[in-house]
Amino acid sequence: MATLIPDATQTKAHLTEMFASVQGEGPWVGERQLFVRFLGCNLDCLYCDVPETKTRQSRCRIEEEPGSWRFEWAENPFTVADLMRHLERFGSPALYHAVAVTGGEPLLHHRFLANWFPALRRAGYRIYLETSGELHARMERVASWVDFCAMDIKLPSSSGEKPLWQAHRAFLQVCRDAGIATFAKAVVGHNSTEEEIAESARIAAEVWSEVTLVLQPVTPFGAVTQAPTAAQMLRFQQVALAVHPRVRVIPQTHKLLGAL
Ligand code: SF4
């Protein structure tokens, strides 16, 4: 599938969906968050479970009630004011751990984010950024507003992408220097290798010894039909722990719940 890199402007952005749910990945699993999903991605991971972010969408769906799978629709693109108005329907910011800014790759919209994030902060929200973890120069432009960052470390075996080790290293440095509560996540496939896991752990150990590396077994979707076994995951964790002391195995949980 061809990837979509949207026209990035300061004042408008294309979204695919908004909903309230629980965070399903990583150390903040179970926290109630407001999800805002941006259109477009510069990568094309084999396991991608949001392929709709990679084709142009004229409308954004907005879930009516959390967990209902019933939606209203709003036209793209959104201004900052449009977006803030739509968020109000979900109730007080105090109900939520954070706004989860996701995609696609939200940093493709970094100019828009630089306008939107201060408005989110003024409204009382915290900001949780989910990213492929390689567009480090763009991250530098918005890092001062980000409270939490879930950054990927892409394994070529599972993603089908070329190695991005240097970009991930630079990205994690930006998060460290900005003092963002960050974890690095490697989606692990049945064909992933110990060398890839060790390299991911080396990045964490050498850049930021405090950071947690999450090994997330791939959830079969689309072209990916096979997940790694429990024995593989435990072996990979052992390999990573030999390099870096903070390594956790955490599968996706929101899909068990049947939530978005
Ligand atoms: S970076 Fe995320 S959104 Fe983009 S292709 Fe990969 S999994 Fe999909």
Coordinates of C-alpha atoms and ligand atoms in Angstrom, one line a residue:
M1 CA 0.0 0.0 0.0
A2 CA 1.3 3.5 -0.8
T3 CA 1.9 5.7 2.1
L4 CA 0.2 9.1 2.5
I5 CA 2.0 12.2 3.5
P6 CA -0.6 14.9 4.0
D7 CA -0.2 18.5 3.2
A8 CA 1.0 20.0 6.5
T9 CA -0.2 23.5 7.4
Q10 CA -0.1 25.5 10.5
T11 CA -3.7 26.1 10.7
K12 CA -5.5 22.9 9.5
A13 CA -5.1 19.2 9.8
H14 CA -6.8 16.0 8.5
L15 CA -8.0 13.6 11.1
T16 CA -9.5 10.1 10.9
E17 CA -11.1 9.6 14.3
M18 CA -11.7 10.8 17.8
F19 CA -12.9 8.6 20.7
A20 CA -12.5 8.1 24.4
S21 CA -11.1 4.8 25.5
V22 CA -8.4 3.2 27.7
Q23 CA -4.8 3.1 26.7
G24 CA -4.1 -0.4 25.5
E25 CA -0.3 -0.4 25.3
G26 CA 2.8 0.1 27.4
P27 CA 3.3 1.2 31.0
W28 CA 0.2 3.5 31.1
V29 CA -2.2 0.6 30.1
G30 CA -5.7 1.1 31.4
E31 CA -5.5 4.9 31.8
R32 CA -8.6 6.6 30.3
Q33 CA -7.5 8.8 27.4
L34 CA -9.0 10.9 24.7
F35 CA -7.7 9.7 21.3
V36 CA -7.2 12.0 18.3
R37 CA -5.9 10.1 15.3
F38 CA -4.2 12.1 12.5
L39 CA -4.2 11.1 8.8
G40 CA -1.1 10.1 7.0
C41 CA 2.0 8.1 7.6
N42 CA 5.5 8.1 6.0
L43 CA 6.0 4.4 6.8
D44 CA 4.2 1.3 5.7
C45 CA 4.5 -1.3 8.5
L46 CA 3.4 -4.8 7.7
Y47 CA 1.4 -5.1 10.9
C48 CA -0.3 -1.7 10.6
D49 CA -3.8 -1.9 12.1
V50 CA -4.9 1.5 11.0
P51 CA -4.6 1.3 7.2
E52 CA -7.3 4.0 6.8
T53 CA -4.7 6.5 7.9
K54 CA -2.8 5.9 4.7
T55 CA -5.6 6.8 2.3
R56 CA -7.1 10.3 1.9
Q57 CA -10.3 10.7 4.1
S58 CA -12.7 13.5 3.5
R59 CA -14.3 12.9 6.9
C60 CA -13.4 12.1 10.5
R61 CA -15.5 9.7 12.6
I62 CA -16.3 10.6 16.2
E63 CA -17.5 7.9 18.6
E64 CA -20.8 8.8 20.2
E65 CA -20.4 6.8 23.4
P66 CA -17.1 5.2 24.6
G67 CA -17.1 1.6 23.5
S68 CA -20.3 1.9 21.4
W69 CA -18.8 1.7 17.9
R70 CA -21.5 4.2 16.9
F71 CA -20.1 7.3 15.1
E72 CA -20.9 10.8 14.0
W73 CA -18.9 12.3 11.1
A74 CA -17.2 15.7 10.7
E75 CA -15.6 17.1 7.5
N76 CA -11.9 17.4 7.2
P77 CA -9.8 19.5 7.6
F78 CA -10.0 20.7 11.2
T79 CA -8.8 24.0 12.6
V80 CA -7.5 24.2 16.2
A81 CA -10.8 25.8 17.2
D82 CA -12.8 23.0 15.5
L83 CA -10.8 20.4 17.2
M84 CA -11.1 22.0 20.7
R85 CA -14.9 22.3 20.2
H86 CA -15.2 18.6 19.3
L87 CA -13.2 17.6 22.4
E88 CA -15.6 19.4 24.7
R89 CA -18.3 16.8 24.0
F90 CA -16.2 14.2 25.8
G91 CA -16.5 16.0 29.2
S92 CA -14.0 17.6 31.6
P93 CA -10.3 17.2 31.0
A94 CA -10.1 16.0 34.6
L95 CA -11.7 12.7 33.5
Y96 CA -8.7 11.8 31.4
H97 CA -5.1 10.9 32.0
A98 CA -4.2 12.7 28.7
V99 CA -5.1 13.3 25.1
A100 CA -3.5 10.6 23.1
V101 CA -2.2 12.2 19.9
T102 CA -1.8 9.3 17.4
G103 CA -1.9 8.3 13.8
G104 CA -0.6 7.5 11.3
E105 CA 2.3 9.6 12.2
P106 CA 1.2 12.7 14.0
L107 CA 4.5 14.5 13.7
L108 CA 3.8 14.9 10.0
H109 CA 1.5 17.6 11.2
H110 CA 4.1 19.2 13.5
R111 CA 3.3 22.8 12.5
F112 CA -0.3 22.2 13.4
L113 CA 0.7 20.5 16.6
A114 CA 2.8 23.5 17.6
N115 CA -0.4 25.6 17.4
W116 CA -2.7 23.0 19.0
F117 CA -0.7 21.8 21.9
P118 CA -0.6 25.1 23.8
A119 CA -4.4 25.3 23.4
L120 CA -4.7 21.8 24.9
R121 CA -2.5 22.7 27.8
R122 CA -4.5 25.9 28.5
A123 CA -7.6 23.8 28.5
G124 CA -6.2 21.5 31.2
Y125 CA -5.2 18.4 29.2
R126 CA -1.9 16.5 29.4
I127 CA -0.4 15.4 26.1
Y128 CA 0.5 11.7 25.3
L129 CA 2.2 11.4 21.9
E130 CA 2.2 8.1 20.0
T131 CA 4.8 8.1 17.3
S132 CA 7.0 5.9 15.1
G133 CA 9.9 7.5 16.9
E134 CA 12.1 8.6 14.0
L135 CA 11.2 12.2 12.9
H136 CA 13.4 13.7 15.6
A137 CA 13.8 17.1 14.0
R138 CA 10.0 17.5 14.1
M139 CA 9.9 16.2 17.6
E140 CA 12.3 18.9 18.7
R141 CA 9.7 21.5 17.5
V142 CA 6.9 20.3 19.8
A143 CA 8.8 18.5 22.6
S144 CA 8.3 21.2 25.2
W145 CA 4.5 20.6 25.3
V146 CA 4.6 16.8 25.4
D147 CA 4.0 15.1 28.8
F148 CA 4.2 11.5 27.7
C149 CA 5.8 9.8 24.7
A150 CA 5.2 6.3 23.4
M151 CA 7.9 6.0 20.7
D152 CA 8.4 2.9 18.5
I153 CA 11.7 1.2 17.7
K154 CA 10.9 -0.4 14.4
L155 CA 12.3 -3.9 13.9
P156 CA 12.9 -4.5 10.2
S157 CA 11.7 -8.2 10.6
S158 CA 8.2 -7.3 11.8
S159 CA 7.7 -3.9 10.2
G160 CA 9.2 -4.7 6.8
E161 CA 10.8 -1.2 7.0
K162 CA 14.5 -0.5 6.5
P163 CA 16.6 -0.2 9.7
L164 CA 15.9 3.1 11.5
W165 CA 18.3 2.7 14.4
Q166 CA 20.1 6.0 14.1
A167 CA 16.8 7.9 13.8
H168 CA 15.4 6.1 16.9
R169 CA 18.6 6.9 18.8
A170 CA 18.3 10.6 17.9
F171 CA 14.6 10.7 18.8
L172 CA 15.1 9.2 22.2
Q173 CA 17.8 11.8 22.9
V174 CA 15.2 14.5 22.1
C175 CA 12.7 12.9 24.6
R176 CA 15.4 12.6 27.3
D177 CA 16.7 16.1 26.9
A178 CA 13.1 17.5 27.1
G179 CA 12.4 15.4 30.2
I180 CA 9.3 13.7 28.7
A181 CA 8.0 10.6 30.4
T182 CA 8.8 8.2 27.7
F183 CA 8.9 4.5 26.8
A184 CA 10.2 2.8 23.7
K185 CA 8.2 0.0 22.2
A186 CA 9.4 -2.7 19.8
V187 CA 6.6 -4.7 18.1
V188 CA 8.0 -8.2 17.9
G189 CA 7.1 -10.7 15.2
H190 CA 7.5 -14.5 15.1
N191 CA 10.5 -13.9 12.7
S192 CA 12.2 -11.2 14.8
T193 CA 15.8 -11.9 15.7
E194 CA 17.8 -11.7 18.9
E195 CA 20.2 -9.3 17.2
E196 CA 17.4 -6.8 16.6
I197 CA 16.2 -7.1 20.2
A198 CA 19.7 -6.6 21.4
E199 CA 20.1 -3.5 19.2
S200 CA 16.9 -2.0 20.5
A201 CA 18.1 -2.6 24.1
R202 CA 21.5 -1.0 23.3
I203 CA 19.7 2.2 22.1
A204 CA 17.8 2.4 25.3
A205 CA 20.9 1.6 27.5
E206 CA 23.2 4.0 25.7
V207 CA 20.8 6.9 25.3
W208 CA 18.7 6.9 28.5
S209 CA 19.3 4.2 31.1
E210 CA 16.1 5.1 32.9
V211 CA 13.8 4.4 29.9
T212 CA 11.6 1.3 29.8
L213 CA 11.8 -0.8 26.7
V214 CA 8.5 -2.6 26.0
L215 CA 8.5 -5.7 23.9
Q216 CA 5.0 -6.0 22.4
P217 CA 4.2 -9.2 20.6
V218 CA 2.6 -8.4 17.2
T219 CA -1.2 -8.8 17.1
P220 CA -2.0 -10.6 13.8
F221 CA -3.7 -8.2 11.4
G222 CA -3.8 -8.0 7.6
A223 CA -0.7 -9.5 6.1
V224 CA 0.5 -10.7 9.5
T225 CA -1.0 -14.0 10.5
Q226 CA 1.4 -15.3 13.1
A227 CA 2.3 -13.9 16.6
P228 CA 5.5 -14.9 18.4
T229 CA 5.1 -17.6 21.0
A230 CA 5.4 -17.0 24.7
A231 CA 8.7 -18.9 24.8
Q232 CA 10.0 -16.6 22.1
M233 CA 8.9 -13.5 24.0
L234 CA 10.5 -14.7 27.2
R235 CA 13.7 -15.5 25.4
F236 CA 13.7 -12.0 23.7
Q237 CA 13.2 -10.4 27.1
Q238 CA 16.2 -12.3 28.5
V239 CA 18.3 -11.1 25.6
A240 CA 17.3 -7.5 26.1
L241 CA 17.7 -7.7 29.9
A242 CA 21.3 -8.7 29.4
V243 CA 21.9 -5.2 27.8
H244 CA 19.3 -3.0 29.6
P245 CA 17.7 -3.4 33.0
R246 CA 14.2 -2.1 32.2
V247 CA 12.5 -4.4 29.8
R248 CA 8.8 -5.4 30.0
V249 CA 6.7 -7.7 27.8
I250 CA 3.2 -6.1 27.4
P251 CA 0.7 -7.3 24.8
Q252 CA -2.0 -5.0 23.4
T253 CA -4.9 -5.1 25.8
H254 CA -7.6 -2.8 24.4
K255 CA -8.4 -5.5 21.7
L256 CA -9.2 -8.0 24.5
L257 CA -11.7 -5.5 25.7
G258 CA -13.2 -5.0 22.2
A259 CA -12.5 -1.3 22.5
L260 CA -11.2 1.1 19.8
Ligands
SF4_1 S1 4.1 3.9 11.7 FE1 2.2 3.3 12.7 S2 0.6 4.2 11.4 FE2 2.5 4.2 10.2 S3 2.4 2.3 9.0 FE3 3.6 1.9 10.8 S4 2.0 1.1 12.3 FE4 0.9 2.1 10.6

